[in-house]
Amino acid sequence: MLTKTLLNANFGFSKMVHDVKTDTKKILMPLLIILVFASLVPVYIMYTRLLKTVYLQLFVLGQEGALFAMTFSGAAIVVLFFGLIYAMSTFYFSKDLDKLLFLPLKEESIVASKFINMVIYEYMIIVPILAPVFFIPFEEMGGILYSVFFIFGVLLLPVIPLSIGTILVMLVMKFINIEGKKDILRTISLFLFLIVLIVFQLLVNKAATSIPPGSEGEYIEALLRNQNSLVNIVGRTYPPAIWLSKGLFASNSLIGIFSFFSYAAVSIAFGIGVVFVGKKLYVQGYFNKSDSAKKQVALEYDKDVVSSSPWKAIFLNDMKMVMRTPITCSIA
Amino acid sequence: MLKIKGLSKSYGSGKIKAVDNIEFEVKPGEIFGFLGPNGAGKTTTIKMIVGLLRPDQGEVYINGINNQTNPMDAKRQFSYVPDNHEVFEKLKGIEYLNFMGDVYGVEKDKRKEEIEKYLKLFEMEKAVNDPISSYSHGMKQKIVLIGSLLHDPMVFILDEPMVGLDPKSSYNLKELMKQRCAEGKSVFFSTHVLEVAEKLCDRIAIINKGKIIAQGTMEQLKGDAKDKESLEKIFLELTEL
C-alpha cells in the first residue's frame, strides 16, 4: 500500500493523466517523452546488433555464457551509479519521514517501500539494456527454466548494487551529519565515495583479469579448453553476475539451478539487509538529526546589512540559491 | 486520554532545553489548547507526542498506551495534523484519502461514508479528484484534516489548525472539535489565535521557554493573573515575565 502510494507520488502518474485530461496542451509532455525514446531507437538497434555480434564471436570460442556476465556486470555498475543518486533523493531529499513517521507504519515497512520504489525505478534503465540479452541466445539455450531464471534474475538484478549504494549513502549521511553542515557537503562526500569506489573497482578488475607475463598462451589455451570459463573471469569483479550467468547457460543442469538459487538467495539477503540497516541508520538518523541544533550567529549590523543594485541583488540571490541547493536535487 | 509526564527534550547535546519537565493531562471529552510564543516548545512537545521526536525524559500515554514502549498501538489512537501541510503533492486528493484509509485500516463502506461526509463539510468534493499540487494552502489543510479524521481517532492532535483556513472551514472545524468532545473523544491543539483558544477550549496550558507557566480552565487562568480581562492580556503578562 505504501509502496504503491510512494510510486505514484514519485512518478506522478495521476498528476500527468489529470494534466492531460484537463489541459490538452499538456499532452505535449508525454508526447515529448515518447519522442525522446523514439529518437533512441536507431542507437538501440545498433546496440542489439553489437550484442549479437559479440555473442556470435563468443559462441565460436565456446564462451557464449560470457555475454551474460558482461551485460549483467555492466548493468550492475549502471544501477550502482544511478542508485547512489536516487537513494540520496529517495531517502534524504524527499523528506518523507515527516509525513510518515507519525502514522501507524512499521519503520522497516517505510524503508522497504522506499527501496522497492528504487528497484522499480532501476527497471526502467536495466530492462532495455538486458532485454536483447534474453532473445539473442534463446535459440541455443532457451527453455522454460531459462526464461524463468532470466526474468527473475533481471528482476533481482538491481537489488545487490542498489543495497550497496543505499547503505553507502546512509553511512555518508550518518557520518557527515554534523551540526550545521550544509547538504552540499554531503553530496560532495557522496561523489568522492563514488570516485573511490570506481577506482577500487578498476584496481580489482585489473588484478582479476591480468595475465602473468609469459603465460598468455597457457591462459588462452585454458580459456578455449573449458567451455564458458570466460564467465568466471569477466564476472570476477561482480560475482553475482557469475552465478546468474551459470544459472542461465546451464539452466537445465543441477549446477545451473544451484547457481541461480544462490544468486536469488544472496540478492534477497541483501534486500533484507538494507531494510535492517535502513532502520538503524536512516530512521535513527532522522531522530539524531532532529536532536541537533544549529549554531545561531549574532547579526553584525554594519557588516551584514548591505545594499546592492537590483540587478546585482538578483544575481547574488540566484547564485546563493544555486550554491545552497544540493546538486542531486537538480539531477533527480 | 492524553497524559504527559515529566517530558523533557534538549537539542545540541543538551545545550538548548526546548521542553523542560512538562506535565499535563487531556481528559476524555475535553478540548485542550496549547499556547505559547514562537519557539516556546509547542511543536517540539507535539512532535514528541506523535512520535516524530524522541524525548530525553518523560512519558507520553495516548488512550492509556505508552508511545515509546508500544508505538504502533499508540499511533492508532490519535490523528495528527501538522502545521506544514506538505502532503504527497503528485497524488490526487482522493488517492491521499485512500492511502490514509489504508494506513489506518478503515473498511471500504465506512471509508466511503466518512469521505463523503467530510468532503461535503469542507467543500472539497469538486477538488478531490485534482492533484494536491494544484491546491491552495487552505485546501491542503482541509485534505489533511479529512484524511486524519477517517479512522475516527480517540485523540485529535492539531498544530496550528486554523492557519490558512477560510472563515467557514474554520467554523466547521471548531464545530467538529466540539462534536468529537461531546462523543467523549479529546482534542489537543496548539494555536496563536487566542480568541479561538478562549472560546473553544475547556482547559489551556501556556508554555514559555520550554516550561508550562500556567495551566487550567479560563477561570483558573484569570485567577492566576493580575489583569482578568482577556486571555490575550493573561498570555502577554505571563510570557513577558
Coordinates of C-alpha atoms in Angstrom, one line a residue:
Chain A
M1 CA 0.0 0.0 0.0
L2 CA 2.8 2.4 1.0
T3 CA 4.9 1.2 -2.0
K4 CA 2.0 1.9 -4.4
T5 CA 1.4 5.4 -2.9
L6 CA 5.1 6.3 -3.0
L7 CA 5.4 5.1 -6.6
N8 CA 2.5 7.3 -7.6
A9 CA 3.9 10.2 -5.5
N10 CA 7.3 9.9 -7.1
F11 CA 6.4 9.3 -10.7
G12 CA 3.3 11.5 -10.7
F13 CA 1.2 9.2 -12.9
S14 CA -2.0 10.5 -11.6
K15 CA -0.9 14.1 -12.0
M16 CA 0.2 13.5 -15.6
V17 CA -3.1 11.9 -16.5
H18 CA -5.0 14.7 -14.8
D19 CA -3.0 17.3 -16.6
V20 CA -3.6 15.8 -20.0
K21 CA -7.4 15.4 -19.2
T22 CA -7.8 19.0 -18.0
D23 CA -5.5 20.8 -20.4
T24 CA -5.0 19.2 -23.8
K25 CA -1.8 21.3 -24.4
K26 CA -0.2 19.3 -21.6
I27 CA -0.3 16.2 -23.8
L28 CA 2.9 17.6 -25.2
M29 CA 4.9 16.5 -22.3
P30 CA 4.1 12.7 -22.6
L31 CA 4.5 13.1 -26.4
L32 CA 7.9 14.7 -25.9
I33 CA 8.9 11.8 -23.7
I34 CA 7.8 9.3 -26.4
L35 CA 9.7 11.3 -29.0
V36 CA 12.9 11.2 -26.9
F37 CA 12.6 7.4 -26.6
A38 CA 11.7 7.1 -30.3
S39 CA 14.9 9.0 -31.2
L40 CA 16.9 6.4 -29.3
V41 CA 15.6 3.5 -31.4
P42 CA 18.4 3.6 -34.0
V43 CA 21.0 3.5 -31.2
Y44 CA 19.1 0.7 -29.6
I45 CA 19.1 -1.3 -32.9
M46 CA 22.9 -0.8 -33.1
Y47 CA 23.3 -1.9 -29.5
T48 CA 21.3 -5.1 -30.2
R49 CA 23.4 -5.8 -33.3
L50 CA 26.6 -5.3 -31.3
L51 CA 25.4 -7.8 -28.7
K52 CA 24.5 -10.3 -31.4
T53 CA 28.0 -10.0 -33.0
V54 CA 29.7 -10.3 -29.6
Y55 CA 27.6 -13.3 -28.9
L56 CA 28.5 -15.0 -32.2
Q57 CA 32.2 -14.4 -31.6
L58 CA 31.9 -15.8 -28.0
F59 CA 29.9 -18.7 -29.4
V60 CA 32.7 -19.7 -31.8
L61 CA 35.1 -19.7 -28.8
G62 CA 32.6 -21.7 -26.7
Q63 CA 32.3 -18.8 -24.3
E64 CA 28.8 -17.7 -25.1
G65 CA 27.8 -17.5 -21.4
A66 CA 30.2 -14.6 -21.0
L67 CA 27.6 -12.4 -22.7
F68 CA 25.5 -12.7 -19.6
A69 CA 28.4 -12.0 -17.3
M70 CA 29.4 -8.9 -19.3
T71 CA 26.0 -7.4 -19.6
F72 CA 24.9 -8.2 -16.0
S73 CA 28.1 -6.8 -14.5
G74 CA 27.7 -3.7 -16.7
A75 CA 24.1 -3.3 -15.7
A76 CA 25.0 -3.7 -12.0
I77 CA 27.5 -0.8 -12.3
V78 CA 24.9 1.4 -14.0
V79 CA 22.4 0.5 -11.2
L80 CA 25.0 1.4 -8.6
F81 CA 25.8 4.8 -10.2
F82 CA 22.2 5.8 -10.6
G83 CA 21.3 4.1 -7.4
L84 CA 23.6 6.5 -5.4
I85 CA 21.8 9.5 -6.8
Y86 CA 18.4 8.0 -6.5
A87 CA 19.0 6.7 -2.9
M88 CA 20.1 10.2 -1.9
S89 CA 16.9 11.7 -3.4
T90 CA 14.5 9.0 -2.2
F91 CA 15.8 8.7 1.3
Y92 CA 17.1 12.2 2.2
F93 CA 15.9 14.9 -0.1
S94 CA 12.2 13.8 -0.3
K95 CA 11.8 14.4 3.5
D96 CA 9.0 11.8 3.5
L97 CA 9.7 10.8 7.1
D98 CA 8.0 13.9 8.4
K99 CA 4.8 12.7 6.7
L100 CA 5.1 9.0 7.5
L101 CA 6.6 8.5 11.0
F102 CA 3.5 9.6 12.9
L103 CA 1.4 7.1 11.0
P104 CA 1.0 3.5 12.3
L105 CA 3.5 2.1 9.9
K106 CA 6.5 0.0 10.9
E107 CA 9.8 1.7 10.3
E108 CA 11.0 -1.3 8.3
S109 CA 7.9 -1.1 6.1
I110 CA 8.8 2.5 5.3
V111 CA 12.4 1.6 4.4
A112 CA 11.3 -1.4 2.4
S113 CA 8.7 0.6 0.4
K114 CA 11.2 3.2 -0.5
F115 CA 13.8 0.6 -1.5
I116 CA 11.2 -1.3 -3.7
N117 CA 10.4 2.1 -5.3
M118 CA 14.1 2.5 -6.2
V119 CA 14.3 -1.1 -7.6
I120 CA 11.3 -0.4 -9.8
Y121 CA 12.9 2.9 -11.0
E122 CA 16.0 0.9 -11.9
Y123 CA 14.0 -1.5 -14.1
M124 CA 13.4 1.4 -16.4
I125 CA 17.1 1.5 -17.0
I126 CA 18.1 -2.1 -16.9
V127 CA 15.2 -3.8 -18.7
P128 CA 16.0 -2.0 -22.0
I129 CA 19.7 -2.8 -21.6
L130 CA 19.1 -6.5 -20.8
A131 CA 16.0 -7.3 -23.0
P132 CA 18.1 -8.2 -26.1
V133 CA 20.3 -10.5 -24.0
F134 CA 17.2 -12.7 -23.4
F135 CA 16.5 -13.2 -27.0
I136 CA 19.9 -13.4 -28.6
P137 CA 21.0 -16.8 -27.1
F138 CA 17.4 -18.1 -26.9
E139 CA 17.8 -20.4 -29.8
E140 CA 20.7 -22.3 -28.2
M141 CA 19.8 -22.0 -24.5
G142 CA 16.1 -21.2 -24.4
G143 CA 13.6 -23.1 -22.4
I144 CA 11.2 -22.8 -19.5
L145 CA 13.8 -22.7 -16.8
Y146 CA 16.0 -20.3 -18.9
S147 CA 13.0 -17.9 -19.3
V148 CA 12.0 -18.1 -15.6
F149 CA 15.6 -17.7 -14.4
F150 CA 16.2 -14.8 -16.8
I151 CA 13.0 -12.9 -15.8
F152 CA 13.6 -13.4 -12.0
G153 CA 17.3 -12.8 -12.4
V154 CA 16.7 -9.4 -14.1
L155 CA 14.0 -8.5 -11.5
L156 CA 16.5 -9.2 -8.7
L157 CA 19.5 -7.7 -10.5
P158 CA 19.2 -4.1 -9.1
V159 CA 18.9 -5.4 -5.5
I160 CA 22.5 -6.1 -4.7
P161 CA 24.1 -3.0 -6.2
L162 CA 21.2 -0.8 -5.0
S163 CA 21.6 -2.2 -1.5
I164 CA 25.3 -1.4 -1.6
G165 CA 24.6 2.1 -2.9
T166 CA 21.8 2.8 -0.4
I167 CA 23.9 1.6 2.6
L168 CA 26.8 3.8 1.3
V169 CA 24.5 6.8 1.1
M170 CA 23.2 6.1 4.6
L171 CA 26.7 5.8 6.0
V172 CA 27.8 9.1 4.3
M173 CA 24.7 10.8 5.7
K174 CA 25.2 9.4 9.1
F175 CA 28.8 10.4 9.5
I176 CA 28.6 13.7 7.7
N177 CA 25.5 14.7 9.5
I178 CA 27.4 17.1 11.7
E179 CA 25.6 20.1 13.3
G180 CA 25.2 23.0 10.9
K181 CA 26.7 21.3 7.8
K182 CA 25.2 22.0 4.5
D183 CA 23.6 19.4 2.2
I184 CA 26.1 20.3 -0.5
L185 CA 28.9 18.9 1.7
R186 CA 27.1 15.6 2.0
T187 CA 26.6 15.5 -1.8
I188 CA 30.3 16.2 -2.5
S189 CA 31.2 13.5 0.0
L190 CA 28.9 11.0 -1.7
F191 CA 30.5 11.7 -5.1
L192 CA 34.0 11.4 -3.6
F193 CA 32.9 8.0 -2.3
L194 CA 31.7 7.1 -5.8
I195 CA 35.1 8.0 -7.3
V196 CA 36.9 5.9 -4.6
L197 CA 34.5 3.1 -5.4
I198 CA 35.1 3.2 -9.1
V199 CA 38.9 3.4 -8.7
F200 CA 38.7 0.5 -6.3
Q201 CA 36.6 -1.4 -8.8
L202 CA 39.1 -0.7 -11.6
L203 CA 42.1 -1.9 -9.5
V204 CA 40.2 -5.1 -8.6
N205 CA 39.3 -5.6 -12.2
K206 CA 42.8 -5.1 -13.3
A207 CA 44.2 -7.5 -10.7
A208 CA 41.5 -10.1 -11.5
T209 CA 41.9 -10.1 -15.3
S210 CA 45.6 -9.6 -15.6
I211 CA 47.6 -12.4 -17.2
P212 CA 51.0 -13.1 -15.7
P213 CA 53.7 -12.2 -18.3
G214 CA 54.9 -15.1 -20.4
S215 CA 51.8 -17.3 -19.6
E216 CA 49.5 -15.7 -22.2
G217 CA 49.5 -18.9 -24.3
E218 CA 48.5 -21.2 -21.4
Y219 CA 45.9 -18.8 -20.4
I220 CA 44.2 -18.7 -23.8
E221 CA 44.5 -22.5 -24.1
A222 CA 42.8 -22.9 -20.8
L223 CA 40.2 -20.5 -21.9
L224 CA 39.4 -22.4 -25.0
R225 CA 39.6 -25.8 -23.4
N226 CA 36.9 -25.1 -20.8
Q227 CA 33.5 -24.1 -22.1
N228 CA 32.3 -20.8 -20.6
S229 CA 35.3 -20.4 -18.4
L230 CA 35.4 -16.8 -19.5
V231 CA 32.3 -16.2 -17.4
N232 CA 34.4 -16.6 -14.2
I233 CA 37.0 -14.1 -15.4
V234 CA 34.5 -11.5 -16.7
G235 CA 32.4 -11.8 -13.6
R236 CA 35.2 -11.8 -11.0
T237 CA 34.6 -8.1 -10.2
Y238 CA 30.9 -8.8 -9.6
P239 CA 30.4 -12.5 -8.5
P240 CA 26.6 -12.5 -8.5
A241 CA 26.8 -12.0 -12.3
I242 CA 28.7 -15.3 -12.5
W243 CA 26.0 -17.1 -10.5
L244 CA 23.2 -15.7 -12.6
S245 CA 25.1 -16.4 -15.9
K246 CA 25.7 -20.0 -14.8
G247 CA 22.1 -20.3 -13.9
L248 CA 21.2 -19.3 -17.5
F249 CA 23.7 -21.1 -19.7
A250 CA 23.4 -24.2 -17.6
S251 CA 19.7 -23.8 -16.7
N252 CA 19.0 -27.5 -17.3
S253 CA 21.6 -28.8 -15.0
L254 CA 21.8 -29.0 -11.2
I255 CA 24.8 -26.7 -11.2
G256 CA 22.8 -24.1 -13.1
I257 CA 19.8 -24.4 -10.8
F258 CA 22.0 -24.2 -7.7
S259 CA 23.8 -21.1 -9.1
F260 CA 20.6 -19.4 -9.8
F261 CA 19.2 -20.1 -6.4
S262 CA 22.5 -18.9 -4.8
Y263 CA 22.1 -15.7 -6.7
A264 CA 18.5 -15.3 -5.7
A265 CA 19.3 -16.1 -2.0
V266 CA 22.1 -13.6 -1.9
S267 CA 20.0 -10.9 -3.6
I268 CA 17.1 -11.4 -1.1
A269 CA 19.6 -11.4 1.8
F270 CA 21.0 -8.0 0.6
G271 CA 17.4 -6.7 0.3
I272 CA 16.6 -7.8 3.8
G273 CA 19.9 -6.4 5.0
V274 CA 19.2 -2.9 3.6
V275 CA 15.9 -2.8 5.4
F276 CA 17.6 -3.5 8.7
V277 CA 20.5 -1.2 8.1
G278 CA 18.0 1.5 6.9
K279 CA 16.0 1.1 10.1
K280 CA 19.2 1.7 12.1
L281 CA 20.9 4.4 10.0
Y282 CA 18.1 6.1 8.1
V283 CA 15.3 6.2 10.7
Q284 CA 17.6 6.5 13.6
G285 CA 19.5 9.2 11.7
Y286 CA 16.2 11.2 11.4
F287 CA 15.9 11.3 15.1
N288 CA 19.5 12.1 15.6
K289 CA 19.3 14.9 13.1
S290 CA 16.2 16.2 14.9
D291 CA 18.3 16.3 18.0
S292 CA 21.0 18.6 16.6
A293 CA 20.8 22.3 17.0
K294 CA 22.3 24.8 14.5
K295 CA 24.5 27.4 15.9
Q296 CA 22.9 30.8 15.8
V297 CA 25.3 33.6 14.7
A298 CA 24.6 37.1 16.1
L299 CA 23.9 39.7 13.4
E300 CA 26.5 42.4 12.9
Y301 CA 24.5 45.3 11.6
D302 CA 27.4 47.1 9.9
K303 CA 28.7 44.0 8.2
D304 CA 25.5 42.1 7.5
V305 CA 23.2 44.8 6.4
V306 CA 24.3 45.6 2.8
S307 CA 22.8 47.4 -0.2
S308 CA 23.2 46.4 -3.9
S309 CA 21.8 47.5 -7.2
P310 CA 18.6 45.5 -8.2
W311 CA 20.4 43.5 -11.0
K312 CA 23.3 42.6 -8.6
A313 CA 20.8 41.6 -5.9
I314 CA 19.0 39.3 -8.3
F315 CA 22.4 37.8 -9.5
L316 CA 23.6 37.3 -5.9
N317 CA 20.3 35.8 -4.9
D318 CA 20.3 33.3 -7.8
M319 CA 23.9 32.4 -7.1
K320 CA 23.2 31.8 -3.4
M321 CA 20.2 29.6 -4.3
V322 CA 22.3 27.5 -6.7
M323 CA 25.2 27.1 -4.3
R324 CA 22.9 26.1 -1.4
T325 CA 20.9 23.6 -3.4
P326 CA 22.3 20.0 -3.4
I327 CA 23.4 19.0 -6.9
T328 CA 21.5 15.8 -6.8
C329 CA 18.3 17.7 -6.2
S330 CA 18.6 19.2 -9.7
I331 CA 19.7 16.0 -11.2
A332 CA 17.0 13.8 -9.7
Chain B
M1 CA -6.9 10.3 27.2
L2 CA -3.6 12.0 26.7
K3 CA -1.2 12.1 29.6
I4 CA 2.2 13.8 29.6
K5 CA 4.5 13.0 32.5
G6 CA 7.9 14.8 33.1
L7 CA 8.6 15.3 29.4
S8 CA 11.9 16.9 28.5
K9 CA 13.8 17.5 25.3
S10 CA 17.0 19.3 24.6
Y11 CA 18.9 20.0 21.4
G12 CA 22.6 20.3 20.6
S13 CA 23.8 17.7 23.2
G14 CA 21.8 19.2 26.0
K15 CA 22.8 22.8 25.3
I16 CA 19.3 24.1 24.4
K17 CA 16.5 22.9 26.6
A18 CA 13.4 23.1 24.3
V19 CA 11.0 21.3 26.6
D20 CA 11.7 21.1 30.3
N21 CA 9.9 18.6 32.5
I22 CA 6.3 19.4 31.5
E23 CA 3.2 17.6 32.7
F24 CA -0.4 17.9 31.7
E25 CA -3.4 15.7 31.0
V26 CA -6.2 15.9 28.5
K27 CA -9.3 14.2 29.8
P28 CA -12.0 12.4 27.7
G29 CA -14.4 14.9 26.2
E30 CA -12.1 17.8 26.6
I31 CA -10.7 20.4 24.2
F32 CA -7.2 21.3 25.4
G33 CA -5.4 24.4 24.0
F34 CA -1.7 24.6 24.0
L35 CA -0.4 28.2 23.8
G36 CA 2.9 29.8 23.8
P37 CA 5.1 32.4 21.9
N38 CA 7.2 31.4 18.9
G39 CA 10.0 29.0 19.9
A40 CA 8.4 28.2 23.3
G41 CA 8.4 24.5 22.7
K42 CA 4.8 23.8 21.4
T43 CA 5.8 22.0 18.2
T44 CA 8.6 20.1 20.0
T45 CA 6.1 18.9 22.5
I46 CA 3.6 17.9 19.9
K47 CA 6.3 16.1 17.9
M48 CA 7.2 14.1 20.9
I49 CA 3.6 13.1 21.5
V50 CA 3.1 11.9 17.9
G51 CA 6.5 10.1 17.7
L52 CA 8.4 12.5 15.4
L53 CA 10.9 13.2 18.2
R54 CA 12.2 11.1 21.0
P55 CA 12.0 12.6 24.4
D56 CA 15.1 12.7 26.6
Q57 CA 13.0 12.1 29.6
G58 CA 9.4 11.5 30.5
E59 CA 6.4 9.5 29.2
V60 CA 3.5 10.1 26.9
Y61 CA 0.3 8.0 27.3
I62 CA -2.2 8.1 24.5
N63 CA -5.5 6.5 25.5
G64 CA -3.5 4.7 28.1
I65 CA -0.8 3.4 25.8
N66 CA 2.8 4.4 26.2
N67 CA 4.0 5.9 22.9
Q68 CA 7.6 4.8 23.5
T69 CA 7.1 1.2 24.5
N70 CA 4.1 0.5 22.3
P71 CA 4.4 3.0 19.4
M72 CA 2.3 1.2 16.8
D73 CA -0.8 0.8 19.1
A74 CA -0.3 4.4 20.4
K75 CA -0.2 5.8 16.8
R76 CA -3.6 4.1 16.1
Q77 CA -5.2 6.1 18.9
F78 CA -4.6 9.5 17.5
S79 CA -4.6 11.6 14.4
Y80 CA -2.1 14.4 13.8
V81 CA -2.5 17.4 11.6
P82 CA 0.9 19.1 11.3
D83 CA 1.4 22.9 10.9
N84 CA 3.0 22.5 7.5
H85 CA 0.8 20.6 5.1
E86 CA 3.4 19.1 3.0
V87 CA 1.5 16.1 1.6
F88 CA 2.3 14.0 -1.4
E89 CA 1.9 16.7 -4.0
K90 CA 1.7 14.5 -7.0
L91 CA -1.2 12.4 -5.6
K92 CA -4.8 13.3 -6.2
G93 CA -6.8 14.3 -3.1
I94 CA -8.8 11.0 -3.3
E95 CA -5.6 9.0 -3.6
Y96 CA -4.3 10.6 -0.5
L97 CA -7.5 9.9 1.4
N98 CA -7.5 6.2 0.3
F99 CA -3.8 6.0 1.4
M100 CA -4.8 7.3 4.8
G101 CA -7.8 4.9 4.9
D102 CA -5.4 2.0 4.1
V103 CA -2.8 3.0 6.7
Y104 CA -5.5 3.1 9.4
G105 CA -7.3 0.0 8.1
V106 CA -10.7 1.8 7.5
E107 CA -13.2 -0.5 5.9
K108 CA -14.5 0.4 2.4
D109 CA -18.1 1.2 3.4
K110 CA -17.1 3.2 6.5
R111 CA -14.4 5.0 4.4
K112 CA -16.9 5.9 1.7
E113 CA -19.3 7.3 4.3
E114 CA -16.6 9.3 6.1
I115 CA -15.0 10.7 3.0
E116 CA -18.4 11.8 1.7
K117 CA -19.3 13.5 5.0
Y118 CA -16.1 15.4 5.4
L119 CA -15.7 16.3 1.7
K120 CA -19.1 18.0 1.9
L121 CA -18.4 19.6 5.2
F122 CA -15.2 21.2 4.0
E123 CA -16.5 21.8 0.4
M124 CA -13.8 19.7 -1.2
E125 CA -16.0 17.5 -3.4
K126 CA -15.0 19.2 -6.6
A127 CA -11.3 19.4 -5.9
V128 CA -10.8 15.9 -4.5
N129 CA -10.0 14.5 -8.0
D130 CA -7.3 17.1 -8.7
P131 CA -3.6 16.7 -7.8
I132 CA -2.8 18.1 -4.4
S133 CA -0.1 20.2 -6.0
S134 CA -2.9 22.3 -7.5
Y135 CA -4.5 23.0 -4.1
S136 CA -4.2 26.3 -2.2
H137 CA -2.7 26.3 1.3
G138 CA -6.2 26.1 2.9
M139 CA -7.3 23.2 0.6
K140 CA -4.2 21.2 1.5
Q141 CA -5.0 21.8 5.2
K142 CA -8.5 20.6 4.5
I143 CA -7.4 17.4 2.7
V144 CA -5.0 16.6 5.6
L145 CA -7.8 17.2 8.1
I146 CA -10.2 14.9 6.3
G147 CA -7.5 12.2 6.0
S148 CA -6.8 12.4 9.7
L149 CA -10.5 12.0 10.6
L150 CA -11.2 8.9 8.5
H151 CA -10.4 6.4 11.3
D152 CA -12.4 8.4 13.9
P153 CA -9.4 8.8 16.3
M154 CA -9.9 9.0 20.1
V155 CA -7.4 11.8 20.3
F156 CA -7.2 14.5 17.7
I157 CA -3.9 16.4 17.7
L158 CA -3.5 19.6 15.7
D159 CA -0.6 22.0 15.3
E160 CA -1.9 25.5 14.4
P161 CA -5.0 24.1 12.7
M162 CA -6.7 27.5 11.9
V163 CA -3.9 28.9 9.9
G164 CA -4.9 29.1 6.2
L165 CA -8.5 28.1 6.7
D166 CA -11.3 30.3 5.4
P167 CA -13.8 31.5 8.0
K168 CA -16.4 28.9 7.1
S169 CA -13.9 26.0 7.3
S170 CA -12.5 27.4 10.5
Y171 CA -16.0 27.5 11.9
N172 CA -16.7 23.9 10.7
L173 CA -13.5 22.7 12.3
K174 CA -14.4 24.3 15.6
E175 CA -17.9 22.7 15.5
L176 CA -16.3 19.4 14.6
M177 CA -14.0 19.6 17.6
K178 CA -16.9 20.3 19.9
Q179 CA -18.9 17.4 18.4
R180 CA -16.0 15.0 18.9
C181 CA -15.7 16.0 22.5
A182 CA -19.4 15.5 23.0
E183 CA -18.8 11.9 21.9
G184 CA -16.2 11.5 24.7
K185 CA -13.1 12.0 22.4
S186 CA -10.4 14.5 23.0
V187 CA -8.9 17.3 21.1
F188 CA -5.4 18.8 21.7
F189 CA -4.2 21.7 19.6
S190 CA -1.7 24.4 19.6
T191 CA -2.6 27.9 18.4
H192 CA -1.6 31.5 18.3
V193 CA -5.2 32.7 17.9
L194 CA -6.0 33.5 21.5
E195 CA -9.7 34.2 20.8
V196 CA -10.1 30.7 19.4
A197 CA -8.5 29.2 22.5
E198 CA -10.5 31.4 24.8
K199 CA -13.9 30.5 23.3
L200 CA -13.2 26.9 22.4
C201 CA -11.0 25.3 25.0
D202 CA -12.1 23.6 28.2
R203 CA -8.6 23.9 29.5
I204 CA -5.5 25.7 28.4
A205 CA -1.7 25.3 29.0
I206 CA 0.7 28.1 28.3
I207 CA 4.3 27.1 27.6
N208 CA 7.2 29.5 27.6
K209 CA 10.9 28.8 27.2
G210 CA 10.1 25.0 27.5
K211 CA 8.2 25.2 30.8
I212 CA 4.5 25.2 31.4
I213 CA 3.9 28.5 33.1
A214 CA 0.1 28.3 33.6
Q215 CA -2.5 25.6 33.1
G216 CA -6.2 25.2 33.8
T217 CA -9.6 26.5 32.8
M218 CA -10.0 30.1 31.6
E219 CA -11.4 30.9 35.0
Q220 CA -8.4 29.4 36.8
L221 CA -6.0 31.3 34.5
K222 CA -7.8 34.5 35.1
G223 CA -7.5 33.8 38.8
D224 CA -3.7 33.5 38.4
A225 CA -3.3 36.7 36.5
K226 CA -3.3 40.3 37.8
D227 CA -5.4 41.6 34.9
K228 CA -8.5 39.5 34.4
E229 CA -9.8 40.9 31.2
S230 CA -8.9 38.5 28.4
L231 CA -6.7 35.6 27.6
E232 CA -4.6 37.9 25.4
K233 CA -3.6 40.0 28.4
I234 CA -3.0 36.9 30.6
F235 CA -0.9 35.5 27.9
L236 CA 1.2 38.6 27.4
E237 CA 1.6 39.1 31.2
L238 CA 2.7 35.5 31.7
T239 CA 5.1 35.2 28.7
E240 CA 6.8 38.5 29.2
L241 CA 7.9 37.7 32.7

